[in-house]
Amino acid sequence: MDLKTMPNNDGRFGEYGGQYVPETLMTAIEELEAGLDEAMNDSTFKEKLNEVLQEYAGRETPLTYAANVSERIGGAAIYLKREDLLHTGAHKLNNALGQALLAKRMGKTKLVAETGAGQHGVATATIAAKFGMECKVFMGVEDMERQQLNVFRMELLGAEVVPAESGSQTLKDATNEAIRYWVAHAEDTFYLIGSVVGPHPYPKMVRNFQRVIGDESKQQLLNRIGRLPDKIIACVGGGSNAIGMFYPFLDDENVNLIGVEAAGFGTKTSKHAATITNGKKGIIHGSLTYLLQDEAGQITEPYSISAGLDYPGVGPEHAYLADAKRVEYKAVTDHEALEALSFLAKEEGIIAAIESAHALAEAYKQAKDMSKDEVILVCLSGRGDKDMHTLQSVFKEGDK
């Protein structure tokens, strides 16, 4: 089976994905599918996207050999794909630029988005400012408190940040509110989803806008070391940076792909966001996938110190790849992620986002059992500036 042919014409990755949406939303979904197909078959759209990715976003992003970390660990060589150096500080801008260009092509004048860690909200507010579009971003009250700097950045860019006050007041609830708003305003508003979640065609569309991470990495490693890496590791909340990194390598069977979920206080506790590790099949935000739920099928609240990983579901392509055993999914605790973040900062002078630190922690574990001739590639999906408030409070309180 060719894993790269997914999704099928029904928008499914195996049994996952699909379009579980209210009838009132189907017109907007069908309009999006048609607009996306036309755009992706238009060479001028792709040329424009490549132009803004290079001239505005700052691609290609560097590939950094983490020499000090690799030497200290004493195992495999660790390379970092530096999405943290992209304009706005995270991989989110790749997808935001693609969807915003599509929105303008479809005649939409307004953008609505949801955000957890704030990086997708900042990316959406940024391209809304650049392209002269109105922008409304829904964000959980809990996340607004954790990510005050990104709230200010969005407002400075001209966006309206709308607090989501229901449920756990995090990403799930912000997504619910954004979808409700879109249903009522689909005529002139484009819903710019930030991860590979939601109804078809969103998972496919976001993956295709993020695959630039993996495409660049493959060529950079071939140029640098003359071969592909032995392992690739990326963090997984919804899973956009991970699928963008993994997708170009799916047919390279000798490359071990590892996604890392947030274990929070541990997967044996109720305070984690390890959706594939502990989740069950169910429907969330228009898609069939793995999600955290109780015995009655009610969605349970995820937890992670990282505002970008505490989502109760995961992209349907990740669910499919987990079942197909093409990607291995691990879970890393808050404490392990913070240790990894601190180690990278002190050894390499790079402060990673807490999300990315989950991938780093798993990379350090894996590297110890590998030889110096082997190579691990880590997607450093974002920088840690936005997490200073959280990091300061944690380290000052001596939790680490």
PDB file of N, CA, C and O in Angstrom, residues 27-57:
ATOM      1  N   THR A  27     -21.853  23.289   2.411  1.00  0.00           N
ATOM      2  CA  THR A  27     -21.645  24.190   1.267  1.00  0.00           C
ATOM      3  C   THR A  27     -20.271  24.844   1.334  1.00  0.00           C
ATOM      4  O   THR A  27     -19.548  24.923   0.330  1.00  0.00           O
ATOM      5  N   ALA A  28     -19.897  25.294   2.530  1.00  0.00           N
ATOM      6  CA  ALA A  28     -18.579  25.924   2.703  1.00  0.00           C
ATOM      7  C   ALA A  28     -17.455  24.912   2.487  1.00  0.00           C
ATOM      8  O   ALA A  28     -16.416  25.231   1.887  1.00  0.00           O
ATOM      9  N   ILE A  29     -17.654  23.679   2.965  1.00  0.00           N
ATOM     10  CA  ILE A  29     -16.636  22.641   2.776  1.00  0.00           C
ATOM     11  C   ILE A  29     -16.462  22.310   1.297  1.00  0.00           C
ATOM     12  O   ILE A  29     -15.344  22.164   0.796  1.00  0.00           O
ATOM     13  N   GLU A  30     -17.583  22.176   0.592  1.00  0.00           N
ATOM     14  CA  GLU A  30     -17.503  21.858  -0.836  1.00  0.00           C
ATOM     15  C   GLU A  30     -16.866  23.004  -1.624  1.00  0.00           C
ATOM     16  O   GLU A  30     -16.096  22.779  -2.561  1.00  0.00           O
ATOM     17  N   GLU A  31     -17.167  24.236  -1.223  1.00  0.00           N
ATOM     18  CA  GLU A  31     -16.543  25.394  -1.872  1.00  0.00           C
ATOM     19  C   GLU A  31     -15.024  25.363  -1.645  1.00  0.00           C
ATOM     20  O   GLU A  31     -14.239  25.647  -2.559  1.00  0.00           O
ATOM     21  N   LEU A  32     -14.622  24.998  -0.424  1.00  0.00           N
ATOM     22  CA  LEU A  32     -13.194  24.915  -0.104  1.00  0.00           C
ATOM     23  C   LEU A  32     -12.513  23.828  -0.930  1.00  0.00           C
ATOM     24  O   LEU A  32     -11.421  24.037  -1.475  1.00  0.00           O
ATOM     25  N   GLU A  33     -13.144  22.648  -1.023  1.00  0.00           N
ATOM     26  CA  GLU A  33     -12.559  21.552  -1.807  1.00  0.00           C
ATOM     27  C   GLU A  33     -12.336  21.979  -3.256  1.00  0.00           C
ATOM     28  O   GLU A  33     -11.264  21.741  -3.826  1.00  0.00           O
ATOM     29  N   ALA A  34     -13.337  22.608  -3.835  1.00  0.00           N
ATOM     30  CA  ALA A  34     -13.233  23.029  -5.238  1.00  0.00           C
ATOM     31  C   ALA A  34     -12.147  24.090  -5.393  1.00  0.00           C
ATOM     32  O   ALA A  34     -11.334  24.032  -6.324  1.00  0.00           O
ATOM     33  N   GLY A  35     -12.119  25.050  -4.475  1.00  0.00           N
ATOM     34  CA  GLY A  35     -11.119  26.118  -4.553  1.00  0.00           C
ATOM     35  C   GLY A  35      -9.708  25.589  -4.380  1.00  0.00           C
ATOM     36  O   GLY A  35      -8.774  26.029  -5.071  1.00  0.00           O
ATOM     37  N   LEU A  36      -9.545  24.620  -3.473  1.00  0.00           N
ATOM     38  CA  LEU A  36      -8.218  24.035  -3.245  1.00  0.00           C
ATOM     39  C   LEU A  36      -7.747  23.263  -4.475  1.00  0.00           C
ATOM     40  O   LEU A  36      -6.587  23.392  -4.902  1.00  0.00           O
ATOM     41  N   ASP A  37      -8.622  22.449  -5.050  1.00  0.00           N
ATOM     42  CA  ASP A  37      -8.244  21.666  -6.233  1.00  0.00           C
ATOM     43  C   ASP A  37      -7.813  22.580  -7.378  1.00  0.00           C
ATOM     44  O   ASP A  37      -6.816  22.319  -8.067  1.00  0.00           O
ATOM     45  N   GLU A  38      -8.579  23.653  -7.588  1.00  0.00           N
ATOM     46  CA  GLU A  38      -8.224  24.581  -8.666  1.00  0.00           C
ATOM     47  C   GLU A  38      -6.876  25.232  -8.406  1.00  0.00           C
ATOM     48  O   GLU A  38      -6.034  25.345  -9.293  1.00  0.00           O
ATOM     49  N   ALA A  39      -6.654  25.650  -7.164  1.00  0.00           N
ATOM     50  CA  ALA A  39      -5.406  26.344  -6.827  1.00  0.00           C
ATOM     51  C   ALA A  39      -4.196  25.433  -6.997  1.00  0.00           C
ATOM     52  O   ALA A  39      -3.157  25.841  -7.539  1.00  0.00           O
ATOM     53  N   MET A  40      -4.323  24.185  -6.528  1.00  0.00           N
ATOM     54  CA  MET A  40      -3.171  23.288  -6.561  1.00  0.00           C
ATOM     55  C   MET A  40      -2.861  22.800  -7.970  1.00  0.00           C
ATOM     56  O   MET A  40      -1.819  22.205  -8.203  1.00  0.00           O
ATOM     57  N   ASN A  41      -3.790  23.033  -8.895  1.00  0.00           N
ATOM     58  CA  ASN A  41      -3.527  22.701 -10.296  1.00  0.00           C
ATOM     59  C   ASN A  41      -3.153  23.941 -11.115  1.00  0.00           C
ATOM     60  O   ASN A  41      -3.098  23.886 -12.344  1.00  0.00           O
ATOM     61  N   ASP A  42      -2.920  25.041 -10.430  1.00  0.00           N
ATOM     62  CA  ASP A  42      -2.584  26.306 -11.083  1.00  0.00           C
ATOM     63  C   ASP A  42      -1.131  26.645 -10.752  1.00  0.00           C
ATOM     64  O   ASP A  42      -0.791  26.902  -9.598  1.00  0.00           O
ATOM     65  N   SER A  43      -0.289  26.639 -11.750  1.00  0.00           N
ATOM     66  CA  SER A  43       1.146  26.877 -11.517  1.00  0.00           C
ATOM     67  C   SER A  43       1.399  28.273 -10.954  1.00  0.00           C
ATOM     68  O   SER A  43       2.352  28.474 -10.196  1.00  0.00           O
ATOM     69  N   THR A  44       0.558  29.245 -11.292  1.00  0.00           N
ATOM     70  CA  THR A  44       0.788  30.604 -10.793  1.00  0.00           C
ATOM     71  C   THR A  44       0.546  30.681  -9.283  1.00  0.00           C
ATOM     72  O   THR A  44       1.214  31.443  -8.579  1.00  0.00           O
ATOM     73  N   PHE A  45      -0.398  29.865  -8.770  1.00  0.00           N
ATOM     74  CA  PHE A  45      -0.628  29.836  -7.318  1.00  0.00           C
ATOM     75  C   PHE A  45       0.603  29.281  -6.614  1.00  0.00           C
ATOM     76  O   PHE A  45       1.077  29.827  -5.618  1.00  0.00           O
ATOM     77  N   LYS A  46       1.139  28.186  -7.134  1.00  0.00           N
ATOM     78  CA  LYS A  46       2.315  27.578  -6.507  1.00  0.00           C
ATOM     79  C   LYS A  46       3.517  28.516  -6.590  1.00  0.00           C
ATOM     80  O   LYS A  46       4.312  28.610  -5.643  1.00  0.00           O
ATOM     81  N   GLU A  47       3.645  29.205  -7.698  1.00  0.00           N
ATOM     82  CA  GLU A  47       4.771  30.144  -7.830  1.00  0.00           C
ATOM     83  C   GLU A  47       4.651  31.281  -6.824  1.00  0.00           C
ATOM     84  O   GLU A  47       5.641  31.701  -6.221  1.00  0.00           O
ATOM     85  N   LYS A  48       3.420  31.790  -6.638  1.00  0.00           N
ATOM     86  CA  LYS A  48       3.218  32.868  -5.674  1.00  0.00           C
ATOM     87  C   LYS A  48       3.507  32.395  -4.260  1.00  0.00           C
ATOM     88  O   LYS A  48       4.138  33.107  -3.457  1.00  0.00           O
ATOM     89  N   LEU A  49       3.059  31.161  -3.930  1.00  0.00           N
ATOM     90  CA  LEU A  49       3.315  30.613  -2.598  1.00  0.00           C
ATOM     91  C   LEU A  49       4.817  30.459  -2.366  1.00  0.00           C
ATOM     92  O   LEU A  49       5.339  30.841  -1.302  1.00  0.00           O
ATOM     93  N   ASN A  50       5.519  29.912  -3.329  1.00  0.00           N
ATOM     94  CA  ASN A  50       6.971  29.768  -3.188  1.00  0.00           C
ATOM     95  C   ASN A  50       7.658  31.114  -3.024  1.00  0.00           C
ATOM     96  O   ASN A  50       8.615  31.247  -2.261  1.00  0.00           O
ATOM     97  N   GLU A  51       7.137  32.111  -3.720  1.00  0.00           N
ATOM     98  CA  GLU A  51       7.729  33.452  -3.639  1.00  0.00           C
ATOM     99  C   GLU A  51       7.600  34.024  -2.232  1.00  0.00           C
ATOM    100  O   GLU A  51       8.574  34.513  -1.656  1.00  0.00           O
ATOM    101  N   VAL A  52       6.401  33.949  -1.645  1.00  0.00           N
ATOM    102  CA  VAL A  52       6.225  34.536  -0.309  1.00  0.00           C
ATOM    103  C   VAL A  52       6.918  33.685   0.757  1.00  0.00           C
ATOM    104  O   VAL A  52       7.379  34.217   1.776  1.00  0.00           O
ATOM    105  N   LEU A  53       6.995  32.368   0.539  1.00  0.00           N
ATOM    106  CA  LEU A  53       7.728  31.527   1.497  1.00  0.00           C
ATOM    107  C   LEU A  53       9.204  31.930   1.546  1.00  0.00           C
ATOM    108  O   LEU A  53       9.825  31.942   2.614  1.00  0.00           O
ATOM    109  N   GLN A  54       9.757  32.284   0.403  1.00  0.00           N
ATOM    110  CA  GLN A  54      11.169  32.660   0.373  1.00  0.00           C
ATOM    111  C   GLN A  54      11.381  34.114   0.795  1.00  0.00           C
ATOM    112  O   GLN A  54      12.212  34.400   1.658  1.00  0.00           O
ATOM    113  N   GLU A  55      10.631  35.028   0.202  1.00  0.00           N
ATOM    114  CA  GLU A  55      10.914  36.450   0.383  1.00  0.00           C
ATOM    115  C   GLU A  55      10.307  37.029   1.649  1.00  0.00           C
ATOM    116  O   GLU A  55      10.785  38.032   2.168  1.00  0.00           O
ATOM    117  N   TYR A  56       9.232  36.420   2.143  1.00  0.00           N
ATOM    118  CA  TYR A  56       8.557  36.974   3.331  1.00  0.00           C
ATOM    119  C   TYR A  56       8.798  36.104   4.560  1.00  0.00           C
ATOM    120  O   TYR A  56       9.136  36.603   5.627  1.00  0.00           O
ATOM    121  N   ALA A  57       8.634  34.781   4.375  1.00  0.00           N
ATOM    122  CA  ALA A  57       8.749  33.899   5.538  1.00  0.00           C
ATOM    123  C   ALA A  57      10.196  33.588   5.897  1.00  0.00           C
ATOM    124  O   ALA A  57      10.509  33.340   7.070  1.00  0.00           O
TER     125      ALA A  57
END
